[in-house]
Coordinates of C-alpha atoms and ligand atoms in Angstrom, one line a residue:
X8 CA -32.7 -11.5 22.3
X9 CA -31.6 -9.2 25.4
X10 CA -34.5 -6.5 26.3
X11 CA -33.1 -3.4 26.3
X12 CA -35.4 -0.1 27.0
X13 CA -35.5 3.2 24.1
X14 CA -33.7 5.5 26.4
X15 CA -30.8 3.3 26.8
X16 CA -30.8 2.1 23.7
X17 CA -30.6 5.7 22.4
X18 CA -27.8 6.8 25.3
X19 CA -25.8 4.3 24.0
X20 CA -25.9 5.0 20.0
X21 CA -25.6 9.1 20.6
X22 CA -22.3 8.2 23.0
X23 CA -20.8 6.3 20.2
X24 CA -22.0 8.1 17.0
X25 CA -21.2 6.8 13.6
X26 CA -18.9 3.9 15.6
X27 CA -22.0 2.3 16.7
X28 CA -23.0 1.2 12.7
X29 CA -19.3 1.4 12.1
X30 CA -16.7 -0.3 14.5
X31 CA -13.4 -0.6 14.7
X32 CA -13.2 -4.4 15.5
X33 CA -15.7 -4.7 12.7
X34 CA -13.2 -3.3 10.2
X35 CA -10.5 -5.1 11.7
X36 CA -12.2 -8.4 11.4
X37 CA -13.1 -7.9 7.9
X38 CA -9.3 -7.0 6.8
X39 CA -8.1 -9.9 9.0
X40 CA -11.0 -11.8 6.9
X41 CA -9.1 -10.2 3.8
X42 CA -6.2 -11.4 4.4
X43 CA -7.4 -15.0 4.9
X44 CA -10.0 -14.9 1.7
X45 CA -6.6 -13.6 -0.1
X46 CA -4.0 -16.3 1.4
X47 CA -6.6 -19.4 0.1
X48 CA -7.6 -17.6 -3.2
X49 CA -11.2 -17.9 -2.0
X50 CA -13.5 -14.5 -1.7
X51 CA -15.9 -16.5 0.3
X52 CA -14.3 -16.1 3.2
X53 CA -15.5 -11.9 3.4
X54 CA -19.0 -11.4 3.9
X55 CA -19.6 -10.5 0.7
X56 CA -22.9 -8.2 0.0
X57 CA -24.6 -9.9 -2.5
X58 CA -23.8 -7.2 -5.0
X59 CA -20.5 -6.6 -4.5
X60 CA -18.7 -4.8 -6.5
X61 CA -15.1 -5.7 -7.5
X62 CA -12.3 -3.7 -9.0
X63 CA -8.6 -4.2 -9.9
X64 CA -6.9 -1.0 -10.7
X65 CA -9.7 1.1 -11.6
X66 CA -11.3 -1.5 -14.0
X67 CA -14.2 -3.7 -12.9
X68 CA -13.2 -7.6 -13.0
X69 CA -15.0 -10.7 -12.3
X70 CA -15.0 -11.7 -9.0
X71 CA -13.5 -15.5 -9.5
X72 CA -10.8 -14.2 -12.0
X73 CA -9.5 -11.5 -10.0
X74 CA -6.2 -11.7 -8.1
X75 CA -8.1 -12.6 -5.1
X76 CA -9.5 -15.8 -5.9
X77 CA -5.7 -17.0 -6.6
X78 CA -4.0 -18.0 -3.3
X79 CA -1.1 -16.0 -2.7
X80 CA 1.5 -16.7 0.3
X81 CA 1.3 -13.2 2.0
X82 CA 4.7 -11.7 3.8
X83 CA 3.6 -9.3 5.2
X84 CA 0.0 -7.5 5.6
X85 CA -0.6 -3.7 7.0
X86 CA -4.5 -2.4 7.9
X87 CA -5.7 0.6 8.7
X88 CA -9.1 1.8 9.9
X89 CA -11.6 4.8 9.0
X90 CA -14.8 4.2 11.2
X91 CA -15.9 7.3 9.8
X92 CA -16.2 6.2 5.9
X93 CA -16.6 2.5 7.3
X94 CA -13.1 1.5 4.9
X95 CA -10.5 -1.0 5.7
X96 CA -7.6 -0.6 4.0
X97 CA -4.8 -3.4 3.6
X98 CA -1.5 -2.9 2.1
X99 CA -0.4 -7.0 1.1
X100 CA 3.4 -7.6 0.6
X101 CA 4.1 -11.6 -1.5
X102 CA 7.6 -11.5 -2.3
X103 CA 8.1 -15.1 -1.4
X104 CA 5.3 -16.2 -3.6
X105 CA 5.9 -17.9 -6.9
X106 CA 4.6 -14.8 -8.4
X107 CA 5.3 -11.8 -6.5
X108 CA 2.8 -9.1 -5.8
X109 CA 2.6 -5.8 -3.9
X110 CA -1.3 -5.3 -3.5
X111 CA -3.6 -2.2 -2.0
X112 CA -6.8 -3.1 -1.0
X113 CA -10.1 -0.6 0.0
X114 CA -13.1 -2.8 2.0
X115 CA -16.2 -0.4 1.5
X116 CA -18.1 -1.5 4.2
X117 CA -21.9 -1.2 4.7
X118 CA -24.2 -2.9 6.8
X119 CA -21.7 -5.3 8.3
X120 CA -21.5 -6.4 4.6
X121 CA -18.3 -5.8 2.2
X122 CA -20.1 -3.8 -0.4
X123 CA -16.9 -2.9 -2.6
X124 CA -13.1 -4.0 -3.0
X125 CA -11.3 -2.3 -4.8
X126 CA -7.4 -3.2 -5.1
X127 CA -4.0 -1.9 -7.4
X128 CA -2.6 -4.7 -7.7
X129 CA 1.0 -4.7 -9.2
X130 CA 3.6 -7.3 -9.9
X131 CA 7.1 -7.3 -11.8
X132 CA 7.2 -4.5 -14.9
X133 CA 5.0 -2.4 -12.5
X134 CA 6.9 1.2 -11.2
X135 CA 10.4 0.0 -9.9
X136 CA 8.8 -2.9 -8.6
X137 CA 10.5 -5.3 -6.3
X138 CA 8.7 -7.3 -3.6
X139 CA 11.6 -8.4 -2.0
X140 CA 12.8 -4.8 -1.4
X141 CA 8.9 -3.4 -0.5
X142 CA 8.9 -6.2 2.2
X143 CA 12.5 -5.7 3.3
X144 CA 11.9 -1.9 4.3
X145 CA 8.0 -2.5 5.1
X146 CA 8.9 -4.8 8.2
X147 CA 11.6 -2.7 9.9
X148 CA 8.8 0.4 10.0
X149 CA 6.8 1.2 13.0
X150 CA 3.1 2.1 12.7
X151 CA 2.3 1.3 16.4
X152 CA -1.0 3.0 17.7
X153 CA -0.4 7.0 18.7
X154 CA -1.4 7.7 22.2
X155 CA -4.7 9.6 22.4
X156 CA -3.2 12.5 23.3
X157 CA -0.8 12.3 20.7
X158 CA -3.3 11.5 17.3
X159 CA -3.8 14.0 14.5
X160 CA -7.0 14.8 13.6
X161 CA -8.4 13.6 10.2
X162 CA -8.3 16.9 8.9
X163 CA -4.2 17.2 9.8
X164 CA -3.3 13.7 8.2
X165 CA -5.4 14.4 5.4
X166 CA -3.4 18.0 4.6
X167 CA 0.1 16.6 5.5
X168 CA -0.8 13.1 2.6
X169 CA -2.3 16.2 -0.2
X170 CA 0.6 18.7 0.4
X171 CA 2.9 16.4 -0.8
X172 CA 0.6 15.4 -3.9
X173 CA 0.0 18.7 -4.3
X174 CA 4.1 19.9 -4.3
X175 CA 4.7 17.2 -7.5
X176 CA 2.9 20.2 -9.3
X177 CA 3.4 23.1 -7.2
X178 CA 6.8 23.3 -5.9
X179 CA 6.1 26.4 -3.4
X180 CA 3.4 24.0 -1.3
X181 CA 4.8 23.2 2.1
X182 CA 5.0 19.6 2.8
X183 CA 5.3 18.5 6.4
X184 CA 7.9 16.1 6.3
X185 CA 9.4 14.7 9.1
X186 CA 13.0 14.1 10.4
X187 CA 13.3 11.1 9.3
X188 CA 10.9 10.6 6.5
X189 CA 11.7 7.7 3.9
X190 CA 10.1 6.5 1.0
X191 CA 9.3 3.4 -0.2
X192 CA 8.4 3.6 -3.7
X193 CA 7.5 0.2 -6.1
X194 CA 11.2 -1.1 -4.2
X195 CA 13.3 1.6 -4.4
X196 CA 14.0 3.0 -0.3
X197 CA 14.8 6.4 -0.1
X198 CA 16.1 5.9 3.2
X199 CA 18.9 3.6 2.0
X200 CA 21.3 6.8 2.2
X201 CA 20.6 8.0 5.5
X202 CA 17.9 6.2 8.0
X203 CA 17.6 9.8 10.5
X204 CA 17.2 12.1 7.4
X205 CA 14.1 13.1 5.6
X206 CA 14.8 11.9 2.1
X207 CA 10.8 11.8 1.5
X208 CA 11.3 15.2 -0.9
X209 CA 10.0 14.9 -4.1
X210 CA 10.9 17.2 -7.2
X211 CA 8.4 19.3 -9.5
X212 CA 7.2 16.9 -12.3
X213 CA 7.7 18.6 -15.7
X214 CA 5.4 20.9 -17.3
X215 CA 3.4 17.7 -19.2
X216 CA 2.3 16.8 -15.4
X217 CA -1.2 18.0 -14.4
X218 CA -1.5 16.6 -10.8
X219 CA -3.0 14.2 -9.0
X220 CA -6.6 13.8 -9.6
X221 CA -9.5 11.4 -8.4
X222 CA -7.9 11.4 -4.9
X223 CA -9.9 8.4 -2.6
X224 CA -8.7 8.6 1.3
X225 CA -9.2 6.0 4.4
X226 CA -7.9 7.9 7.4
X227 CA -6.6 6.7 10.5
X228 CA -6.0 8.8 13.5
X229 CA -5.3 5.6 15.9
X230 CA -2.7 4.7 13.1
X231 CA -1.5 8.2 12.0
X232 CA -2.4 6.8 9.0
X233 CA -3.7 7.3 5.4
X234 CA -3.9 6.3 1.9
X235 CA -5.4 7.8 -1.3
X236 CA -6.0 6.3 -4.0
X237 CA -5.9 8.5 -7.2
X238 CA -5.4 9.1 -10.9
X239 CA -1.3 9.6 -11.7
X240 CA -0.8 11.5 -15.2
X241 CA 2.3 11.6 -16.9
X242 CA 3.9 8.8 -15.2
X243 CA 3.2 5.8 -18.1
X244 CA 4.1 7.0 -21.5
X245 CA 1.4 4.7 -23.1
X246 CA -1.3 6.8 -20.3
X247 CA -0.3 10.2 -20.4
X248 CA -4.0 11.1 -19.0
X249 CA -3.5 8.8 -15.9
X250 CA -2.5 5.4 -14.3
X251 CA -3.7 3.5 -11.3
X252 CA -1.6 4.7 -8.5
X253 CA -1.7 4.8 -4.5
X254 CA 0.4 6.6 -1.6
X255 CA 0.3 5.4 1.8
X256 CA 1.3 7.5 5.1
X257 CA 2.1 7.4 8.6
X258 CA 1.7 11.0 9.9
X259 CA 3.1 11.5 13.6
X260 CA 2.7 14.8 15.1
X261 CA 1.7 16.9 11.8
X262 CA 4.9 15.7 9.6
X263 CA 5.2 12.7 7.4
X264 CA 7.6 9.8 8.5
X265 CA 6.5 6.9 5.9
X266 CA 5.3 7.0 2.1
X267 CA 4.6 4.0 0.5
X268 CA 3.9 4.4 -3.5
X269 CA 2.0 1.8 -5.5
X270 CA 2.1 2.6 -9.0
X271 CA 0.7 0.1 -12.1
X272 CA 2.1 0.1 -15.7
X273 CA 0.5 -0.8 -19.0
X274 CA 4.0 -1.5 -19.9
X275 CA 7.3 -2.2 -18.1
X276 CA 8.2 0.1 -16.1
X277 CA 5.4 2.5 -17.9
X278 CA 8.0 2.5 -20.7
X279 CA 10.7 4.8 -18.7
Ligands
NAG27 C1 -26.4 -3.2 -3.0 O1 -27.4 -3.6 -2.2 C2 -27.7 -2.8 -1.1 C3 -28.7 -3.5 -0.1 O2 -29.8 -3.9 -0.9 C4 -28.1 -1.4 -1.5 O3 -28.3 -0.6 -0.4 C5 -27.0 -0.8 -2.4 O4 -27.4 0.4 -3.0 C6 -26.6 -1.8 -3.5 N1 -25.4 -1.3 -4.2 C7 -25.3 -1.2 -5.5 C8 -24.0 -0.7 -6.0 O5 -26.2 -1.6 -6.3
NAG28 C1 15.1 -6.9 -6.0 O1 16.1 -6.4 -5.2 C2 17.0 -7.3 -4.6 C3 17.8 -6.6 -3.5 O2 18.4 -5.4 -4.0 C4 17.8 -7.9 -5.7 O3 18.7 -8.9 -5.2 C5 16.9 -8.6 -6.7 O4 17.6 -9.0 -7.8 C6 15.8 -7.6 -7.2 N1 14.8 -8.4 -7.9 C7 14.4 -8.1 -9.1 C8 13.4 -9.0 -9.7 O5 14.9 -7.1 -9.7
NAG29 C1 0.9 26.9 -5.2 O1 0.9 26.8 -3.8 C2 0.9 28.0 -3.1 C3 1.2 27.6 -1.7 O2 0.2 26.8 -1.2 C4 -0.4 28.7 -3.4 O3 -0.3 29.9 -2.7 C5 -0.5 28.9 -4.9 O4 -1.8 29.5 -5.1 C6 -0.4 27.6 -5.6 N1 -0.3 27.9 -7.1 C7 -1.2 27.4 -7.9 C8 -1.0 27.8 -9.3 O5 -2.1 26.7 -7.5
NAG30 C1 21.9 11.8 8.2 O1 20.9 12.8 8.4 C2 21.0 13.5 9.7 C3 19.7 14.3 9.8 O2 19.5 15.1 8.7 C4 22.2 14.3 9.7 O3 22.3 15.0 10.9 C5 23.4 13.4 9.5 O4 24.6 14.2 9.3 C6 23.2 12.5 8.2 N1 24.3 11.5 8.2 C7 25.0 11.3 7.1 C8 26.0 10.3 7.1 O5 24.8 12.0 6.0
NAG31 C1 -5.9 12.4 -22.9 O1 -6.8 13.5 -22.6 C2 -6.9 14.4 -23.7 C3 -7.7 15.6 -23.3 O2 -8.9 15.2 -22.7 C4 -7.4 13.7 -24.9 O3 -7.5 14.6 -26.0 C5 -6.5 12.5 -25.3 O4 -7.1 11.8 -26.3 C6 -6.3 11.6 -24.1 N1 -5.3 10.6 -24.4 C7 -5.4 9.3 -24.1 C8 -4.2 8.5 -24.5 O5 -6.4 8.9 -23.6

């Protein structure tokens, strides 16, 4: 063990804040961990906390039945980072595997240890599902880090990702998108039409809609990046109080340039 003296010791904890208990490289080495424990179906491969908890869209499941102790061939695999919260977040695309699967994944980090993963997992019958299209789009976008100078604060990432949840029930909320902004929703690609336009704008639901509840965010500002989790009413006729749903954002300068939506059925295509 290196000696280190208290006054050093504490320079160097106040200089880096919550980053110290919380790094970057630690959150990237656990995704990158992910990704692995995910590609050989074996969990084992995280450092697990010893009482970790697991859950597949919103619903607690054994550990060694889950999706992630079933080896998948991965396409295509996007993390973010929110030192902050301590969260990794991984966005898995496995259209070339015998089963396809478009997974979102939340590492709850604590203490070095992966205390939580929680995943929506979705697969064919899922909203407009189609791997091959989700990885098709996915690939071509650029989430390179943002300058310094350039990043968002958490607090502007965070309003641009809720304006547009918030404008599916209130049509007068301004949503920052950008120019372009394209979707890519289960595998439909809004920007299909026209790459340099926004085509990211959503309609008012219908009356029956009550918003987007439960919201759960990892942020980004390296990435311009976010994701929530949350609860989705209206979408599944057989769960008109809520589905399993996630949106995931790059934010460059204020305005959205990628959404990415996630959504899971009870039955296909949530029975629309
Ligand atoms: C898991 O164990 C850790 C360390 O003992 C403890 O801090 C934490 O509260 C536990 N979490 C749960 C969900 O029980
Ligand atoms: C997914 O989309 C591709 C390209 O549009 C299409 O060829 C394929 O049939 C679709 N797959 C499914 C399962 O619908
Ligand atoms: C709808 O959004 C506008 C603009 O943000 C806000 O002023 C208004 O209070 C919202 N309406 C409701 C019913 O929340
Ligand atoms: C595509 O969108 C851009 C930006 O909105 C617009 O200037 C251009 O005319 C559009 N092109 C087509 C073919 O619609
Ligand atoms: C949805 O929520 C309403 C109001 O809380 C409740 O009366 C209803 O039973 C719920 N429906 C389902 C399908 O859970």
């Amino acid at each position: 063990m290196v000696k280190i003296n208290t006054t050093t010791w504490l320079g160097l904890s106040l200089a880096t804040g919550a980053s110290a208990a919380c790094s970057r490289k630690l959150l990237q080495d656990t995704a990158a961990q992910y990704v692995q424990a995910q590609t050989s179906g074996n969990p084992g491969l995280l450092p697990l906390a010893s009482n970790v908890s697991y859950i597949e869209n919103d619903a607690t499941v054994e550990l060694t039945k889950g999706v992630l102790s079933q080896p998948i061939t991965i396409d295509l695999d996007r993390s973010i980072y929110d030192t902050e919260q301590c969260i990794a977040f991984t966005e898995i695309t496995a259209a070339t595997n015998t089963h396809p699967y478009v997974i979102d994944t939340r590492l709850l980090v604590s203490s070095g240890k992966v205390a939580a993963i929680q995943s929506i997992v979705t697969d064919p019958g899922d909203w407009v599902f189609n791997a091959t299209n989700h990885l098709k789009w996915a690939k071509q976008e650029k989430w390179t880090p943002i300058p310094k100078e350039k990043q968002d604060t958490r607090a502007v990432i965070k309003a641009a990702a809720d304006a547009y949840l918030d404008s599916w029930l209130n049509g007068t909320v301004k949503v920052p998108y950008g120019t372009p902004c394209a979707r890519i929703e289960g595998g439909i690609y809004t920007g299909e039409r026209n790459v340099t336009a926004n085509t990211c704008t959503m309609p008012q639901f219908p009356k029956e809609f009550t918003g987007i509840g439960d919201r759960r965010y990892v942020i980004d500002e390296e990435l311009g990046a976010v994701d929530i989790f949350h609860n989705f009413p209206f979408i599944d006729v057989k769960r008109p109080n809520g589905t399993s749903s996630t949106n995931f954002f790059r934010i460059e300068g204020g305005m959205i340039r990628y959404i990415h939506e996630t959504t899971v059925c009870l039955t296909n295509n949530c029975g629309r």
